[in-house]
CSV table of C-alpha atoms and ligand atoms in Angstrom, one decimal:
chain,number,residue,atom,x,y,z
T,9,UNK,CA,19.8,-36.4,-13.0
T,10,UNK,CA,16.6,-34.6,-12.0
T,11,UNK,CA,16.1,-32.5,-9.9
T,12,UNK,CA,19.1,-30.3,-10.0
T,13,UNK,CA,17.0,-27.6,-8.3
T,14,UNK,CA,15.7,-28.5,-4.9
T,15,UNK,CA,13.9,-25.6,-3.3
T,16,UNK,CA,14.1,-27.1,0.1
T,17,UNK,CA,17.8,-26.4,0.3
T,18,UNK,CA,17.0,-22.8,1.2
T,19,UNK,CA,14.8,-24.1,4.1
T,20,UNK,CA,17.1,-26.5,5.8
T,21,UNK,CA,18.0,-24.3,8.8
T,22,UNK,CA,16.8,-21.2,10.6
T,23,UNK,CA,20.0,-19.6,9.6
T,24,UNK,CA,19.4,-20.0,5.9
T,25,UNK,CA,15.7,-19.3,6.2
T,26,UNK,CA,16.4,-16.0,7.9
T,27,UNK,CA,19.0,-15.2,5.2
T,28,UNK,CA,16.5,-15.5,2.4
T,29,UNK,CA,13.5,-14.1,4.3
T,30,UNK,CA,11.8,-11.4,2.2
T,31,UNK,CA,9.7,-9.7,4.8
T,32,UNK,CA,10.4,-8.7,8.4
T,33,UNK,CA,8.2,-6.9,10.8
T,34,UNK,CA,9.9,-4.5,13.2
T,35,UNK,CA,8.7,-2.0,15.9
T,36,UNK,CA,9.0,0.7,13.2
T,37,UNK,CA,6.0,-0.7,11.4
T,38,UNK,CA,3.4,-0.2,14.1
T,39,UNK,CA,0.8,2.4,14.9
T,40,UNK,CA,-0.9,1.6,18.3
T,41,UNK,CA,-4.6,2.6,18.5
T,42,UNK,CA,-5.6,4.0,21.9
T,43,UNK,CA,-9.1,4.4,23.3
T,44,UNK,CA,-9.8,7.1,25.7
T,45,UNK,CA,-12.6,7.7,28.2
T,46,UNK,CA,-13.5,10.5,30.6
T,47,UNK,CA,-12.9,9.9,34.3
T,48,UNK,CA,-10.1,9.0,36.7
T,49,UNK,CA,-8.1,5.8,37.2
T,50,UNK,CA,-10.0,4.0,34.5
T,51,UNK,CA,-8.6,1.1,32.6
T,52,UNK,CA,-11.7,-0.6,31.2
T,53,UNK,CA,-11.4,-3.8,29.3
T,54,UNK,CA,-13.5,-3.8,26.1
T,55,UNK,CA,-15.8,-6.8,26.3
T,56,UNK,CA,-15.4,-7.9,22.7
T,57,UNK,CA,-11.6,-7.1,22.6
T,58,UNK,CA,-10.0,-9.1,25.4
T,59,UNK,CA,-6.9,-7.5,26.9
T,60,UNK,CA,-7.6,-4.2,25.1
T,61,UNK,CA,-8.6,-1.2,27.2
T,62,UNK,CA,-10.1,2.2,27.4
T,63,UNK,CA,-7.9,4.5,29.4
T,64,UNK,CA,-8.7,7.7,31.4
T,65,UNK,CA,-6.3,10.6,30.9
T,66,UNK,CA,-4.4,10.1,34.2
T,67,UNK,CA,-3.4,6.6,33.2
T,68,UNK,CA,-2.3,7.6,29.7
T,69,UNK,CA,1.2,8.8,30.5
T,70,UNK,CA,2.2,5.3,31.8
T,71,UNK,CA,0.8,3.6,28.7
T,72,UNK,CA,2.4,5.9,26.2
T,73,UNK,CA,5.8,5.6,28.0
T,74,UNK,CA,5.5,1.9,27.9
T,75,UNK,CA,4.8,2.0,24.1
T,76,UNK,CA,7.7,4.2,23.5
T,77,UNK,CA,10.0,2.0,25.6
T,78,UNK,CA,9.0,-1.0,23.4
T,79,UNK,CA,9.9,0.9,20.3
T,80,UNK,CA,6.4,1.9,19.2
T,81,UNK,CA,6.7,5.5,18.0
T,82,UNK,CA,3.2,6.3,16.9
T,83,UNK,CA,-0.3,6.2,18.3
T,84,UNK,CA,-3.7,6.6,16.8
T,85,UNK,CA,-6.2,8.2,19.2
T,86,UNK,CA,-9.9,7.6,19.6
T,87,UNK,CA,-12.3,8.9,22.2
T,88,UNK,CA,-15.4,7.6,23.8
T,89,UNK,CA,-17.7,10.6,24.0
T,90,UNK,CA,-20.3,10.8,26.9
T,91,UNK,CA,-23.9,10.5,25.6
T,92,UNK,CA,-24.9,13.9,26.8
T,93,UNK,CA,-22.3,15.5,24.5
T,94,UNK,CA,-23.5,13.8,21.4
T,95,UNK,CA,-25.6,15.6,18.8
T,96,UNK,CA,-26.1,15.8,15.0
T,97,UNK,CA,-23.5,18.5,14.3
T,98,UNK,CA,-20.3,17.2,16.0
T,99,UNK,CA,-20.3,20.2,18.4
T,100,UNK,CA,-18.1,18.5,21.0
T,101,UNK,CA,-15.7,17.4,18.2
T,102,UNK,CA,-14.7,21.1,17.8
T,103,UNK,CA,-14.3,21.7,21.6
T,104,UNK,CA,-10.6,22.8,22.0
T,105,UNK,CA,-10.8,21.3,25.5
T,106,UNK,CA,-12.6,18.1,24.5
T,107,UNK,CA,-11.3,14.7,25.5
T,108,UNK,CA,-9.4,14.3,22.2
T,109,UNK,CA,-7.7,17.6,22.4
T,110,UNK,CA,-6.7,17.0,26.0
T,111,UNK,CA,-5.5,13.5,25.1
T,112,UNK,CA,-3.2,14.9,22.3
T,113,UNK,CA,-1.7,17.4,24.8
T,114,UNK,CA,-1.2,14.6,27.4
T,115,UNK,CA,0.6,12.3,25.0
T,116,UNK,CA,2.9,15.1,23.8
T,117,UNK,CA,3.7,16.0,27.4
T,118,UNK,CA,4.4,12.4,28.3
T,119,UNK,CA,6.6,11.6,25.3
T,120,UNK,CA,7.2,14.7,23.1
T,121,UNK,CA,8.8,12.5,20.3
T,122,UNK,CA,5.7,10.3,20.0
T,123,UNK,CA,4.0,10.7,16.7
T,124,UNK,CA,0.4,11.6,17.4
T,125,UNK,CA,-2.3,10.6,14.9
T,126,UNK,CA,-5.9,11.4,15.5
T,127,UNK,CA,-9.2,9.9,14.3
T,128,UNK,CA,-11.1,12.6,12.5
T,129,UNK,CA,-14.8,11.4,12.1
T,130,UNK,CA,-18.1,12.3,13.6
T,131,UNK,CA,-19.4,8.9,14.6
T,132,UNK,CA,-18.2,8.9,18.3
T,133,UNK,CA,-19.8,12.4,18.6
T,134,UNK,CA,-22.9,11.6,16.6
T,135,UNK,CA,-26.2,11.0,18.4
T,136,UNK,CA,-27.0,8.7,15.5
T,137,UNK,CA,-23.7,6.8,15.3
T,138,UNK,CA,-22.9,8.1,11.8
T,139,UNK,CA,-19.8,9.6,10.4
T,140,UNK,CA,-21.7,12.6,9.1
T,141,UNK,CA,-24.5,15.0,9.7
T,142,UNK,CA,-28.0,13.5,9.0
T,143,UNK,CA,-30.9,15.2,7.3
T,144,UNK,CA,-34.0,13.7,5.7
T,145,UNK,CA,-32.7,10.2,6.3
T,146,UNK,CA,-29.4,10.8,4.6
T,147,UNK,CA,-25.8,11.5,5.5
T,148,UNK,CA,-25.1,15.0,4.1
T,149,UNK,CA,-21.7,15.1,2.5
T,150,UNK,CA,-20.6,18.8,2.3
T,151,UNK,CA,-22.0,19.8,5.6
T,152,UNK,CA,-19.9,17.0,7.1
T,153,UNK,CA,-16.7,17.9,5.4
T,154,UNK,CA,-16.8,21.5,6.6
T,155,UNK,CA,-17.1,20.2,10.2
T,156,UNK,CA,-14.3,17.6,9.6
T,157,UNK,CA,-11.9,20.3,8.4
T,158,UNK,CA,-12.6,22.4,11.6
T,159,UNK,CA,-12.2,19.2,13.7
T,160,UNK,CA,-8.9,18.5,12.1
T,161,UNK,CA,-7.7,22.0,12.7
T,162,UNK,CA,-8.6,21.8,16.3
T,163,UNK,CA,-6.5,18.6,16.6
T,164,UNK,CA,-3.6,20.3,14.8
T,165,UNK,CA,-3.8,23.2,17.3
T,166,UNK,CA,-3.7,20.8,20.2
T,167,UNK,CA,-0.5,19.3,18.7
T,168,UNK,CA,-1.5,16.4,16.5
T,169,UNK,CA,1.1,15.5,13.9
T,170,UNK,CA,-1.1,13.5,11.5
T,171,UNK,CA,-4.9,13.7,11.0
T,172,UNK,CA,-6.5,10.5,10.1
T,173,UNK,CA,-10.0,11.0,8.6
T,174,UNK,CA,-11.9,7.7,8.7
T,175,UNK,CA,-15.3,8.9,7.4
T,176,UNK,CA,-15.2,8.3,3.6
T,177,UNK,CA,-17.0,11.6,2.7
T,178,UNK,CA,-16.1,12.9,-0.7
T,179,UNK,CA,-13.7,15.8,-0.8
T,180,UNK,CA,-12.8,15.8,2.9
T,181,UNK,CA,-9.1,15.6,2.2
T,182,UNK,CA,-9.2,18.7,0.1
T,183,UNK,CA,-11.3,20.6,2.7
T,184,UNK,CA,-9.0,19.6,5.5
T,185,UNK,CA,-5.7,20.2,3.6
T,186,UNK,CA,-7.0,23.6,2.4
T,187,UNK,CA,-7.9,24.8,5.9
T,188,UNK,CA,-4.6,23.6,7.4
T,189,UNK,CA,-2.7,25.5,4.7
T,190,UNK,CA,-4.8,28.6,5.2
T,191,UNK,CA,-4.1,28.5,9.0
T,192,UNK,CA,-0.4,27.9,8.6
T,193,UNK,CA,-0.3,24.2,9.7
T,194,UNK,CA,1.9,23.2,6.7
T,195,UNK,CA,3.6,20.4,8.6
T,196,UNK,CA,0.5,18.7,9.9
T,197,UNK,CA,0.1,15.5,7.8
T,198,UNK,CA,-3.0,13.6,6.6
T,199,UNK,CA,-3.3,9.9,6.7
T,200,UNK,CA,-6.5,9.2,4.7
T,201,UNK,CA,-8.6,6.1,5.2
T,202,UNK,CA,-8.8,6.1,1.4
T,203,UNK,CA,-10.1,2.5,0.8
T,204,UNK,CA,-12.3,1.9,3.7
T,205,UNK,CA,-14.9,-0.8,3.3
T,206,UNK,CA,-18.4,-1.2,4.8
T,207,UNK,CA,-17.2,-4.1,6.8
T,208,UNK,CA,-18.8,-6.3,9.5
T,209,UNK,CA,-15.4,-6.5,11.1
T,210,UNK,CA,-15.8,-3.1,12.9
T,211,UNK,CA,-18.3,-4.5,15.5
T,212,UNK,CA,-16.0,-4.6,18.5
T,213,UNK,CA,-14.7,-1.1,17.8
T,214,UNK,CA,-18.2,0.2,17.9
T,215,UNK,CA,-18.7,-1.5,21.3
T,216,UNK,CA,-15.5,0.1,22.5
T,217,UNK,CA,-16.7,3.6,21.6
T,218,UNK,CA,-20.4,3.1,21.8
T,219,UNK,CA,-20.6,4.4,18.2
T,220,UNK,CA,-22.8,2.0,16.3
T,221,UNK,CA,-25.5,3.5,14.1
T,222,UNK,CA,-28.7,3.8,16.1
T,223,UNK,CA,-31.8,1.8,15.2
T,224,UNK,CA,-34.3,4.6,14.6
T,225,UNK,CA,-36.7,5.8,11.9
T,226,UNK,CA,-35.2,7.9,9.2
T,227,UNK,CA,-31.6,7.0,10.2
T,228,UNK,CA,-29.6,4.9,7.8
T,229,UNK,CA,-29.1,1.6,9.4
T,230,UNK,CA,-25.6,1.0,8.1
T,231,UNK,CA,-22.7,2.9,6.5
T,232,UNK,CA,-23.0,1.6,3.0
T,233,UNK,CA,-23.8,5.0,1.4
T,234,UNK,CA,-20.3,6.2,2.3
T,235,UNK,CA,-18.0,3.2,3.0
T,236,UNK,CA,-17.0,1.0,0.1
T,237,UNK,CA,-18.7,-2.1,-1.1
T,238,UNK,CA,-16.5,-5.1,-0.2
T,239,UNK,CA,-17.1,-6.5,-3.7
T,240,UNK,CA,-15.1,-3.6,-5.3
T,241,UNK,CA,-11.5,-3.6,-6.3
T,242,UNK,CA,-11.1,-1.0,-9.1
T,243,UNK,CA,-12.9,1.5,-7.0
T,244,UNK,CA,-10.2,1.3,-4.3
T,245,UNK,CA,-7.7,2.6,-6.8
T,246,UNK,CA,-10.0,5.5,-7.8
T,247,UNK,CA,-10.7,6.5,-4.2
T,248,UNK,CA,-7.1,6.4,-3.3
T,249,UNK,CA,-5.8,8.3,-6.3
T,250,UNK,CA,-8.3,11.1,-5.6
T,251,UNK,CA,-7.2,11.3,-2.0
T,252,UNK,CA,-3.6,11.6,-3.1
T,253,UNK,CA,-4.6,14.4,-5.5
T,254,UNK,CA,-6.4,16.1,-2.7
T,255,UNK,CA,-3.3,16.1,-0.5
T,256,UNK,CA,-3.1,12.9,1.5
T,257,UNK,CA,0.4,12.1,2.7
T,258,UNK,CA,-0.3,8.5,3.6
T,259,UNK,CA,-3.2,6.4,2.3
T,260,UNK,CA,-4.9,3.4,4.0
T,261,UNK,CA,-6.6,0.2,3.3
T,262,UNK,CA,-9.1,-1.1,6.0
T,263,UNK,CA,-9.7,-3.8,7.1
T,264,UNK,CA,-6.6,-5.8,6.7
T,265,UNK,CA,-6.6,-9.5,6.1
T,266,UNK,CA,-9.7,-9.7,3.7
T,267,UNK,CA,-8.3,-6.8,1.6
T,268,UNK,CA,-4.7,-7.7,0.9
T,269,UNK,CA,-5.4,-7.9,-2.9
T,270,UNK,CA,-6.3,-4.2,-2.6
T,271,UNK,CA,-3.1,-3.4,-0.7
T,272,UNK,CA,-1.0,-5.1,-3.5
T,273,UNK,CA,-3.0,-3.3,-6.2
T,274,UNK,CA,-2.3,0.0,-4.6
T,275,UNK,CA,1.3,-0.8,-3.9
T,276,UNK,CA,1.7,-1.3,-7.7
T,277,UNK,CA,0.2,2.1,-8.6
T,278,UNK,CA,0.9,4.6,-5.8
T,279,UNK,CA,4.3,6.0,-4.7
T,280,UNK,CA,3.3,7.2,-1.2
T,281,UNK,CA,3.2,5.1,2.0
T,282,UNK,CA,0.3,2.7,2.5
T,283,UNK,CA,-1.1,2.1,6.0
T,284,UNK,CA,-3.2,-1.0,6.7
T,285,UNK,CA,-5.6,-1.2,9.6
T,286,UNK,CA,-5.9,-4.6,11.1
T,287,UNK,CA,-9.3,-3.9,12.7
T,288,UNK,CA,-11.1,-4.8,15.8
T,289,UNK,CA,-13.0,-7.8,14.4
T,290,UNK,CA,-9.7,-9.3,13.2
T,291,UNK,CA,-8.3,-8.9,16.7
T,292,UNK,CA,-11.4,-10.4,18.3
T,293,UNK,CA,-11.4,-13.5,16.0
T,294,UNK,CA,-7.8,-14.4,17.0
T,295,UNK,CA,-8.5,-13.8,20.7
T,296,UNK,CA,-11.6,-15.9,20.7
T,297,UNK,CA,-10.1,-18.8,18.8
T,298,UNK,CA,-7.0,-18.7,21.0
T,299,UNK,CA,-9.1,-18.6,24.2
T,300,UNK,CA,-10.7,-21.8,23.1
T,301,UNK,CA,-7.4,-23.3,22.4
T,302,UNK,CA,-8.2,-23.7,18.7
T,303,UNK,CA,-5.3,-21.5,17.4
T,304,UNK,CA,-1.8,-20.7,18.5
T,305,UNK,CA,-2.3,-17.0,19.4
T,306,UNK,CA,1.3,-15.7,19.0
T,307,UNK,CA,2.0,-17.6,15.8
T,308,UNK,CA,-1.2,-16.5,14.2
T,309,UNK,CA,-0.6,-12.9,15.2
T,310,UNK,CA,2.9,-12.8,13.6
T,311,UNK,CA,1.7,-14.7,10.5
T,312,UNK,CA,-1.1,-12.2,9.9
T,313,UNK,CA,1.0,-9.1,10.5
T,314,UNK,CA,3.8,-10.5,8.2
T,315,UNK,CA,1.2,-11.2,5.5
T,316,UNK,CA,-0.1,-7.6,5.7
T,317,UNK,CA,3.5,-6.3,5.3
T,318,UNK,CA,4.2,-8.8,2.5
T,319,UNK,CA,1.2,-7.6,0.6
T,320,UNK,CA,2.7,-4.1,0.5
T,321,UNK,CA,1.9,-2.3,3.8
T,322,UNK,CA,4.4,0.4,4.8
T,323,UNK,CA,2.8,0.5,8.3
T,324,UNK,CA,0.2,-1.3,10.3
T,325,UNK,CA,-2.3,0.0,12.7
T,326,UNK,CA,-2.9,-2.9,15.0
T,327,UNK,CA,-4.3,-3.8,18.4
T,328,UNK,CA,-1.6,-6.4,18.5
T,329,UNK,CA,1.2,-3.8,18.2
T,330,UNK,CA,2.5,-4.3,21.8
T,331,UNK,CA,2.1,-8.1,21.6
T,332,UNK,CA,3.9,-8.3,18.3
T,333,UNK,CA,6.8,-6.1,19.3
T,334,UNK,CA,7.3,-8.2,22.5
T,335,UNK,CA,7.2,-11.3,20.4
T,336,UNK,CA,9.8,-10.2,17.8
T,337,UNK,CA,12.3,-8.6,20.3
S,11,PBG,C1,-15.3,5.2,12.3
S,11,PBG,C2,-14.2,4.3,12.5
S,11,PBG,C3,-14.4,2.9,12.6
S,11,PBG,C4,-13.2,2.3,12.8
S,11,PBG,C5,-12.3,3.3,12.9
S,11,PBG,N1,-12.9,4.5,12.7
S,11,PBG,C6,-15.7,2.1,12.6
S,11,PBG,C7,-16.7,2.4,11.6
S,11,PBG,O1,-16.4,2.9,10.5
S,11,PBG,O2,-17.9,2.2,11.9
S,11,PBG,C8,-13.0,0.8,13.0
S,11,PBG,C9,-11.8,0.3,13.6
S,11,PBG,C10,-11.8,-1.1,14.0
S,11,PBG,O3,-12.8,-1.8,13.8
S,11,PBG,O4,-10.8,-1.5,14.7
S,11,PBG,N2,-15.0,6.5,11.8
């Protein structure tokens, strides 16, 4: 008598469902992004990222200790640079006593075991809001990679464990790796944003750091000459394999949810860890819908993070890291 096979048997109770569950998210999966700002006693909520904050250095220790106590063992650092320190050459990015460098030292002092990852890109430091040096209306690749390598070295000197270049210039992993090797920083790792798309989901992040491309004559109005076209799939494999050849230890797909096909493609061809960045716009959408009572916040957060892991992510950079870890514990 048909059916002999009834798939619902394996769904009859939470006990059997948990026994056959293929994917689990754990605190080990998360990288928590942190936004830093100059000043004292500042914990500023980012308007387009409810319940996410920019911290001043004096409040960082408490936050990092809390993350560690929740089981989150890595952070990804970003800084909001004061306007008067921005220029077209990333000068402040190389300041060994800049906000990023001080932040790295502060995290390492607060929790020495915390894995410190740092954003390496010029946009927060750029007077034009671009990830590279601008000349004649263009983002100049090789001038930029030379600066990025020096910037990475300065983070390594301050104590960063892993450099995370998010700029999408050609050859930057090679430049960065070579300089680290020359200077003896053999253990400093590189997590390359290897398949980073020119996405409209970065809007809230650019609010957080005041880093959007400026609207001015002879300044590219978007990042489409360096970030990838969302229509492209094969190209993500090419980009990623090149970054691995150049020395990347971890590769990344960004954003998350719209690009899970890319994550799976890469999982099938690369044999190094894949990070996925669930970006600011993804965070903002869930928060906004939940505020309106249109979606169940906690359930949607866990569903999306599980989907990212199921697609093939080895780790997830997410503004929901704290929420998720509290929900699953
Ligand atoms: C820029 C950078 C961006 C993000 C991380 N690094 C934005 C951009 O490329 O304009 C976005 C992260 C997010 O949206 O959460 N180097």
